[in-house]
Amino acid sequence: MAITDEFRVNRASDFGTALRHFRIESGKTQVEAAAMERIGQSYLSSLENGRFGSALAHALRLLRLLGCEVIVRRRAPRG
């Protein structure tokens, strides 16, 4: 696994960066990925730009204060 296949998430923008990375790595356009979740392309774009609202920011901050870290990486293949 390359170093860019794992993202430490400290801020909402980090989460958006990971989302964009894995979407592109999967070969999906924003339109295709948005359709998978039944959301609009513009909403997906805002997520990829780290605009999640305050709930995610508060959750990430609380996790850091509790001594935790959030890591985003692709699931290992089953089997």
PDB file of N, CA and C in Angstrom:
ATOM      1  N   MET A   1       0.852  -1.178   0.000  1.00  0.00           N
ATOM      2  CA  MET A   1       0.000   0.000   0.000  1.00  0.00           C
ATOM      3  C   MET A   1       0.895   1.238   0.000  1.00  0.00           C
ATOM      4  N   ALA A   2       0.687   2.112  -0.932  1.00  0.00           N
ATOM      5  CA  ALA A   2       1.459   3.349  -1.011  1.00  0.00           C
ATOM      6  C   ALA A   2       1.063   4.268   0.134  1.00  0.00           C
ATOM      7  N   ILE A   3       1.974   5.152   0.492  1.00  0.00           N
ATOM      8  CA  ILE A   3       1.732   6.059   1.618  1.00  0.00           C
ATOM      9  C   ILE A   3       0.475   6.904   1.397  1.00  0.00           C
ATOM     10  N   THR A   4       0.158   7.250   0.144  1.00  0.00           N
ATOM     11  CA  THR A   4      -1.023   8.073  -0.114  1.00  0.00           C
ATOM     12  C   THR A   4      -2.316   7.265  -0.069  1.00  0.00           C
ATOM     13  N   ASP A   5      -2.230   5.954   0.187  1.00  0.00           N
ATOM     14  CA  ASP A   5      -3.437   5.148   0.293  1.00  0.00           C
ATOM     15  C   ASP A   5      -3.963   5.092   1.723  1.00  0.00           C
ATOM     16  N   GLU A   6      -3.376   5.882   2.610  1.00  0.00           N
ATOM     17  CA  GLU A   6      -3.834   5.976   3.992  1.00  0.00           C
ATOM     18  C   GLU A   6      -3.802   7.444   4.382  1.00  0.00           C
ATOM     19  N   PHE A   7      -4.887   7.922   4.947  1.00  0.00           N
ATOM     20  CA  PHE A   7      -5.005   9.334   5.298  1.00  0.00           C
ATOM     21  C   PHE A   7      -5.337   9.478   6.771  1.00  0.00           C
ATOM     22  N   ARG A   8      -4.531  10.236   7.489  1.00  0.00           N
ATOM     23  CA  ARG A   8      -4.843  10.593   8.874  1.00  0.00           C
ATOM     24  C   ARG A   8      -5.765  11.805   8.791  1.00  0.00           C
ATOM     25  N   VAL A   9      -6.899  11.714   9.449  1.00  0.00           N
ATOM     26  CA  VAL A   9      -7.915  12.762   9.368  1.00  0.00           C
ATOM     27  C   VAL A   9      -7.915  13.564  10.661  1.00  0.00           C
ATOM     28  N   ASN A  10      -7.453  14.804  10.570  1.00  0.00           N
ATOM     29  CA  ASN A  10      -7.488  15.724  11.705  1.00  0.00           C
ATOM     30  C   ASN A  10      -8.561  16.793  11.531  1.00  0.00           C
ATOM     31  N   ARG A  11      -8.867  17.105  10.276  1.00  0.00           N
ATOM     32  CA  ARG A  11      -9.843  18.154   9.961  1.00  0.00           C
ATOM     33  C   ARG A  11     -10.788  17.636   8.877  1.00  0.00           C
ATOM     34  N   ALA A  12     -11.909  18.298   8.726  1.00  0.00           N
ATOM     35  CA  ALA A  12     -12.865  17.908   7.689  1.00  0.00           C
ATOM     36  C   ALA A  12     -12.220  17.947   6.310  1.00  0.00           C
ATOM     37  N   SER A  13     -11.315  18.892   6.090  1.00  0.00           N
ATOM     38  CA  SER A  13     -10.658  18.970   4.779  1.00  0.00           C
ATOM     39  C   SER A  13      -9.829  17.721   4.498  1.00  0.00           C
ATOM     40  N   ASP A  14      -9.251  17.118   5.539  1.00  0.00           N
ATOM     41  CA  ASP A  14      -8.501  15.863   5.357  1.00  0.00           C
ATOM     42  C   ASP A  14      -9.440  14.742   4.907  1.00  0.00           C
ATOM     43  N   PHE A  15     -10.627  14.725   5.474  1.00  0.00           N
ATOM     44  CA  PHE A  15     -11.619  13.718   5.104  1.00  0.00           C
ATOM     45  C   PHE A  15     -12.013  13.896   3.641  1.00  0.00           C
ATOM     46  N   GLY A  16     -12.198  15.148   3.234  1.00  0.00           N
ATOM     47  CA  GLY A  16     -12.534  15.441   1.839  1.00  0.00           C
ATOM     48  C   GLY A  16     -11.431  15.028   0.883  1.00  0.00           C
ATOM     49  N   THR A  17     -10.182  15.259   1.287  1.00  0.00           N
ATOM     50  CA  THR A  17      -9.039  14.851   0.467  1.00  0.00           C
ATOM     51  C   THR A  17      -9.029  13.342   0.275  1.00  0.00           C
ATOM     52  N   ALA A  18      -9.286  12.603   1.340  1.00  0.00           N
ATOM     53  CA  ALA A  18      -9.332  11.139   1.250  1.00  0.00           C
ATOM     54  C   ALA A  18     -10.475  10.691   0.345  1.00  0.00           C
ATOM     55  N   LEU A  19     -11.625  11.312   0.501  1.00  0.00           N
ATOM     56  CA  LEU A  19     -12.781  10.973  -0.323  1.00  0.00           C
ATOM     57  C   LEU A  19     -12.461  11.168  -1.802  1.00  0.00           C
ATOM     58  N   ARG A  20     -11.880  12.310  -2.144  1.00  0.00           N
ATOM     59  CA  ARG A  20     -11.514  12.595  -3.535  1.00  0.00           C
ATOM     60  C   ARG A  20     -10.489  11.581  -4.043  1.00  0.00           C
ATOM     61  N   HIS A  21      -9.463  11.310  -3.240  1.00  0.00           N
ATOM     62  CA  HIS A  21      -8.412  10.372  -3.639  1.00  0.00           C
ATOM     63  C   HIS A  21      -8.999   9.005  -3.992  1.00  0.00           C
ATOM     64  N   PHE A  22      -9.823   8.448  -3.103  1.00  0.00           N
ATOM     65  CA  PHE A  22     -10.344   7.108  -3.331  1.00  0.00           C
ATOM     66  C   PHE A  22     -11.390   7.076  -4.444  1.00  0.00           C
ATOM     67  N   ARG A  23     -12.122   8.181  -4.641  1.00  0.00           N
ATOM     68  CA  ARG A  23     -13.050   8.241  -5.778  1.00  0.00           C
ATOM     69  C   ARG A  23     -12.273   8.173  -7.085  1.00  0.00           C
ATOM     70  N   ILE A  24     -11.231   8.992  -7.186  1.00  0.00           N
ATOM     71  CA  ILE A  24     -10.427   9.022  -8.407  1.00  0.00           C
ATOM     72  C   ILE A  24      -9.719   7.685  -8.614  1.00  0.00           C
ATOM     73  N   GLU A  25      -9.163   7.136  -7.538  1.00  0.00           N
ATOM     74  CA  GLU A  25      -8.484   5.846  -7.627  1.00  0.00           C
ATOM     75  C   GLU A  25      -9.433   4.749  -8.106  1.00  0.00           C
ATOM     76  N   SER A  26     -10.703   4.874  -7.761  1.00  0.00           N
ATOM     77  CA  SER A  26     -11.706   3.893  -8.179  1.00  0.00           C
ATOM     78  C   SER A  26     -12.166   4.109  -9.616  1.00  0.00           C
ATOM     79  N   GLY A  27     -11.688   5.188 -10.234  1.00  0.00           N
ATOM     80  CA  GLY A  27     -12.046   5.460 -11.626  1.00  0.00           C
ATOM     81  C   GLY A  27     -13.423   6.059 -11.806  1.00  0.00           C
ATOM     82  N   LYS A  28     -13.979   6.636 -10.757  1.00  0.00           N
ATOM     83  CA  LYS A  28     -15.319   7.216 -10.817  1.00  0.00           C
ATOM     84  C   LYS A  28     -15.238   8.729 -10.979  1.00  0.00           C
ATOM     85  N   THR A  29     -16.134   9.271 -11.793  1.00  0.00           N
ATOM     86  CA  THR A  29     -16.287  10.716 -11.860  1.00  0.00           C
ATOM     87  C   THR A  29     -17.127  11.149 -10.662  1.00  0.00           C
ATOM     88  N   GLN A  30     -17.186  12.447 -10.432  1.00  0.00           N
ATOM     89  CA  GLN A  30     -18.060  12.936  -9.363  1.00  0.00           C
ATOM     90  C   GLN A  30     -19.511  12.569  -9.646  1.00  0.00           C
ATOM     91  N   VAL A  31     -19.915  12.663 -10.893  1.00  0.00           N
ATOM     92  CA  VAL A  31     -21.299  12.336 -11.256  1.00  0.00           C
ATOM     93  C   VAL A  31     -21.591  10.866 -10.954  1.00  0.00           C
ATOM     94  N   GLU A  32     -20.676   9.975 -11.329  1.00  0.00           N
ATOM     95  CA  GLU A  32     -20.880   8.538 -11.088  1.00  0.00           C
ATOM     96  C   GLU A  32     -20.910   8.215  -9.595  1.00  0.00           C
ATOM     97  N   ALA A  33     -19.967   8.774  -8.853  1.00  0.00           N
ATOM     98  CA  ALA A  33     -19.911   8.501  -7.414  1.00  0.00           C
ATOM     99  C   ALA A  33     -21.131   9.077  -6.700  1.00  0.00           C
ATOM    100  N   ALA A  34     -21.548  10.269  -7.094  1.00  0.00           N
ATOM    101  CA  ALA A  34     -22.731  10.875  -6.481  1.00  0.00           C
ATOM    102  C   ALA A  34     -23.969  10.023  -6.741  1.00  0.00           C
ATOM    103  N   ALA A  35     -24.086   9.488  -7.943  1.00  0.00           N
ATOM    104  CA  ALA A  35     -25.236   8.641  -8.280  1.00  0.00           C
ATOM    105  C   ALA A  35     -25.253   7.377  -7.423  1.00  0.00           C
ATOM    106  N   MET A  36     -24.078   6.856  -7.077  1.00  0.00           N
ATOM    107  CA  MET A  36     -24.005   5.659  -6.232  1.00  0.00           C
ATOM    108  C   MET A  36     -24.667   5.900  -4.878  1.00  0.00           C
ATOM    109  N   GLU A  37     -24.559   7.118  -4.370  1.00  0.00           N
ATOM    110  CA  GLU A  37     -25.101   7.470  -3.052  1.00  0.00           C
ATOM    111  C   GLU A  37     -26.415   8.243  -3.171  1.00  0.00           C
ATOM    112  N   ARG A  38     -26.847   8.478  -4.416  1.00  0.00           N
ATOM    113  CA  ARG A  38     -28.075   9.233  -4.692  1.00  0.00           C
ATOM    114  C   ARG A  38     -28.027  10.638  -4.104  1.00  0.00           C
ATOM    115  N   ILE A  39     -26.898  11.292  -4.353  1.00  0.00           N
ATOM    116  CA  ILE A  39     -26.736  12.701  -3.981  1.00  0.00           C
ATOM    117  C   ILE A  39     -26.354  13.463  -5.242  1.00  0.00           C
ATOM    118  N   GLY A  40     -26.410  14.762  -5.186  1.00  0.00           N
ATOM    119  CA  GLY A  40     -26.031  15.575  -6.327  1.00  0.00           C
ATOM    120  C   GLY A  40     -24.517  15.705  -6.455  1.00  0.00           C
ATOM    121  N   GLN A  41     -24.059  15.924  -7.682  1.00  0.00           N
ATOM    122  CA  GLN A  41     -22.627  16.104  -7.933  1.00  0.00           C
ATOM    123  C   GLN A  41     -22.093  17.310  -7.179  1.00  0.00           C
ATOM    124  N   SER A  42     -22.871  18.386  -7.102  1.00  0.00           N
ATOM    125  CA  SER A  42     -22.390  19.583  -6.410  1.00  0.00           C
ATOM    126  C   SER A  42     -22.233  19.330  -4.908  1.00  0.00           C
ATOM    127  N   TYR A  43     -23.100  18.490  -4.349  1.00  0.00           N
ATOM    128  CA  TYR A  43     -22.970  18.143  -2.931  1.00  0.00           C
ATOM    129  C   TYR A  43     -21.708  17.316  -2.702  1.00  0.00           C
ATOM    130  N   LEU A  44     -21.442  16.350  -3.578  1.00  0.00           N
ATOM    131  CA  LEU A  44     -20.209  15.567  -3.475  1.00  0.00           C
ATOM    132  C   LEU A  44     -18.994  16.477  -3.593  1.00  0.00           C
ATOM    133  N   SER A  45     -19.047  17.434  -4.498  1.00  0.00           N
ATOM    134  CA  SER A  45     -17.946  18.382  -4.644  1.00  0.00           C
ATOM    135  C   SER A  45     -17.702  19.135  -3.340  1.00  0.00           C
ATOM    136  N   SER A  46     -18.774  19.557  -2.682  1.00  0.00           N
ATOM    137  CA  SER A  46     -18.601  20.279  -1.415  1.00  0.00           C
ATOM    138  C   SER A  46     -17.997  19.370  -0.349  1.00  0.00           C
ATOM    139  N   LEU A  47     -18.378  18.089  -0.330  1.00  0.00           N
ATOM    140  CA  LEU A  47     -17.777  17.147   0.621  1.00  0.00           C
ATOM    141  C   LEU A  47     -16.290  16.981   0.341  1.00  0.00           C
ATOM    142  N   GLU A  48     -15.935  16.825  -0.933  1.00  0.00           N
ATOM    143  CA  GLU A  48     -14.530  16.663  -1.298  1.00  0.00           C
ATOM    144  C   GLU A  48     -13.708  17.904  -0.951  1.00  0.00           C
ATOM    145  N   ASN A  49     -14.379  19.045  -0.826  1.00  0.00           N
ATOM    146  CA  ASN A  49     -13.699  20.277  -0.439  1.00  0.00           C
ATOM    147  C   ASN A  49     -13.771  20.527   1.064  1.00  0.00           C
ATOM    148  N   GLY A  50     -14.196  19.501   1.821  1.00  0.00           N
ATOM    149  CA  GLY A  50     -14.160  19.580   3.276  1.00  0.00           C
ATOM    150  C   GLY A  50     -15.318  20.295   3.923  1.00  0.00           C
ATOM    151  N   ARG A  51     -16.386  20.528   3.176  1.00  0.00           N
ATOM    152  CA  ARG A  51     -17.544  21.234   3.737  1.00  0.00           C
ATOM    153  C   ARG A  51     -18.578  20.207   4.217  1.00  0.00           C
ATOM    154  N   PHE A  52     -18.394  19.760   5.462  1.00  0.00           N
ATOM    155  CA  PHE A  52     -19.257  18.745   6.059  1.00  0.00           C
ATOM    156  C   PHE A  52     -20.189  19.330   7.110  1.00  0.00           C
ATOM    157  N   GLY A  53     -20.026  20.577   7.449  1.00  0.00           N
ATOM    158  CA  GLY A  53     -20.796  21.145   8.541  1.00  0.00           C
ATOM    159  C   GLY A  53     -20.041  20.967   9.849  1.00  0.00           C
ATOM    160  N   SER A  54     -20.571  21.529  10.901  1.00  0.00           N
ATOM    161  CA  SER A  54     -19.841  21.553  12.170  1.00  0.00           C
ATOM    162  C   SER A  54     -19.816  20.215  12.895  1.00  0.00           C
ATOM    163  N   ALA A  55     -20.756  19.319  12.627  1.00  0.00           N
ATOM    164  CA  ALA A  55     -20.812  18.053  13.368  1.00  0.00           C
ATOM    165  C   ALA A  55     -19.532  17.242  13.193  1.00  0.00           C
ATOM    166  N   LEU A  56     -19.039  17.121  11.980  1.00  0.00           N
ATOM    167  CA  LEU A  56     -17.814  16.354  11.749  1.00  0.00           C
ATOM    168  C   LEU A  56     -16.626  17.038  12.416  1.00  0.00           C
ATOM    169  N   ALA A  57     -16.538  18.346  12.317  1.00  0.00           N
ATOM    170  CA  ALA A  57     -15.432  19.074  12.946  1.00  0.00           C
ATOM    171  C   ALA A  57     -15.423  18.843  14.456  1.00  0.00           C
ATOM    172  N   HIS A  58     -16.594  18.911  15.081  1.00  0.00           N
ATOM    173  CA  HIS A  58     -16.677  18.678  16.528  1.00  0.00           C
ATOM    174  C   HIS A  58     -16.297  17.243  16.877  1.00  0.00           C
ATOM    175  N   ALA A  59     -16.784  16.279  16.101  1.00  0.00           N
ATOM    176  CA  ALA A  59     -16.468  14.871  16.370  1.00  0.00           C
ATOM    177  C   ALA A  59     -14.971  14.618  16.248  1.00  0.00           C
ATOM    178  N   LEU A  60     -14.332  15.157  15.211  1.00  0.00           N
ATOM    179  CA  LEU A  60     -12.889  14.963  15.037  1.00  0.00           C
ATOM    180  C   LEU A  60     -12.108  15.605  16.176  1.00  0.00           C
ATOM    181  N   ARG A  61     -12.519  16.798  16.579  1.00  0.00           N
ATOM    182  CA  ARG A  61     -11.842  17.490  17.675  1.00  0.00           C
ATOM    183  C   ARG A  61     -11.988  16.706  18.983  1.00  0.00           C
ATOM    184  N   LEU A  62     -13.191  16.216  19.260  1.00  0.00           N
ATOM    185  CA  LEU A  62     -13.407  15.426  20.476  1.00  0.00           C
ATOM    186  C   LEU A  62     -12.584  14.140  20.460  1.00  0.00           C
ATOM    187  N   LEU A  63     -12.524  13.481  19.322  1.00  0.00           N
ATOM    188  CA  LEU A  63     -11.712  12.264  19.230  1.00  0.00           C
ATOM    189  C   LEU A  63     -10.246  12.559  19.525  1.00  0.00           C
ATOM    190  N   ARG A  64      -9.729  13.668  18.986  1.00  0.00           N
ATOM    191  CA  ARG A  64      -8.332  14.047  19.275  1.00  0.00           C
ATOM    192  C   ARG A  64      -8.148  14.305  20.763  1.00  0.00           C
ATOM    193  N   LEU A  65      -9.090  15.020  21.377  1.00  0.00           N
ATOM    194  CA  LEU A  65      -9.001  15.317  22.806  1.00  0.00           C
ATOM    195  C   LEU A  65      -9.051  14.050  23.652  1.00  0.00           C
ATOM    196  N   LEU A  66      -9.697  13.015  23.136  1.00  0.00           N
ATOM    197  CA  LEU A  66      -9.792  11.735  23.838  1.00  0.00           C
ATOM    198  C   LEU A  66      -8.620  10.813  23.516  1.00  0.00           C
ATOM    199  N   GLY A  67      -7.647  11.344  22.790  1.00  0.00           N
ATOM    200  CA  GLY A  67      -6.446  10.569  22.489  1.00  0.00           C
ATOM    201  C   GLY A  67      -6.581   9.611  21.319  1.00  0.00           C
ATOM    202  N   CYS A  68      -7.550   9.852  20.452  1.00  0.00           N
ATOM    203  CA  CYS A  68      -7.780   8.964  19.306  1.00  0.00           C
ATOM    204  C   CYS A  68      -7.319   9.623  18.012  1.00  0.00           C
ATOM    205  N   GLU A  69      -7.153   8.795  16.997  1.00  0.00           N
ATOM    206  CA  GLU A  69      -6.894   9.302  15.663  1.00  0.00           C
ATOM    207  C   GLU A  69      -7.825   8.589  14.694  1.00  0.00           C
ATOM    208  N   VAL A  70      -8.141   9.266  13.612  1.00  0.00           N
ATOM    209  CA  VAL A  70      -9.003   8.700  12.581  1.00  0.00           C
ATOM    210  C   VAL A  70      -8.146   8.475  11.344  1.00  0.00           C
ATOM    211  N   ILE A  71      -8.170   7.248  10.848  1.00  0.00           N
ATOM    212  CA  ILE A  71      -7.414   6.875   9.657  1.00  0.00           C
ATOM    213  C   ILE A  71      -8.408   6.376   8.611  1.00  0.00           C
ATOM    214  N   VAL A  72      -8.276   6.863   7.383  1.00  0.00           N
ATOM    215  CA  VAL A  72      -9.098   6.373   6.280  1.00  0.00           C
ATOM    216  C   VAL A  72      -8.188   5.594   5.350  1.00  0.00           C
ATOM    217  N   ARG A  73      -8.572   4.338   5.080  1.00  0.00           N
ATOM    218  CA  ARG A  73      -7.829   3.513   4.125  1.00  0.00           C
ATOM    219  C   ARG A  73      -8.806   2.533   3.493  1.00  0.00           C
ATOM    220  N   ARG A  74      -8.410   2.013   2.371  1.00  0.00           N
ATOM    221  CA  ARG A  74      -9.248   1.046   1.663  1.00  0.00           C
ATOM    222  C   ARG A  74      -9.345  -0.239   2.480  1.00  0.00           C
ATOM    223  N   ARG A  75     -10.527  -0.849   2.495  1.00  0.00           N
ATOM    224  CA  ARG A  75     -10.717  -2.124   3.184  1.00  0.00           C
ATOM    225  C   ARG A  75      -9.867  -3.199   2.531  1.00  0.00           C
ATOM    226  N   ALA A  76      -9.392  -4.117   3.348  1.00  0.00           N
ATOM    227  CA  ALA A  76      -8.661  -5.273   2.824  1.00  0.00           C
ATOM    228  C   ALA A  76      -9.649  -6.184   2.102  1.00  0.00           C
ATOM    229  N   PRO A  77      -9.216  -6.804   1.018  1.00  0.00           N
ATOM    230  CA  PRO A  77     -10.115  -7.723   0.301  1.00  0.00           C
ATOM    231  C   PRO A  77     -10.545  -8.874   1.203  1.00  0.00           C
ATOM    232  N   ARG A  78     -11.775  -9.284   1.061  1.00  0.00           N
ATOM    233  CA  ARG A  78     -12.285 -10.419   1.847  1.00  0.00           C
ATOM    234  C   ARG A  78     -11.890 -11.720   1.171  1.00  0.00           C
ATOM    235  N   GLY A  79     -11.675 -12.725   2.015  1.00  0.00           N
ATOM    236  CA  GLY A  79     -11.410 -14.041   1.442  1.00  0.00           C
ATOM    237  C   GLY A  79     -10.116 -14.524   1.777  1.00  0.00           C
TER     238      GLY A  79
END
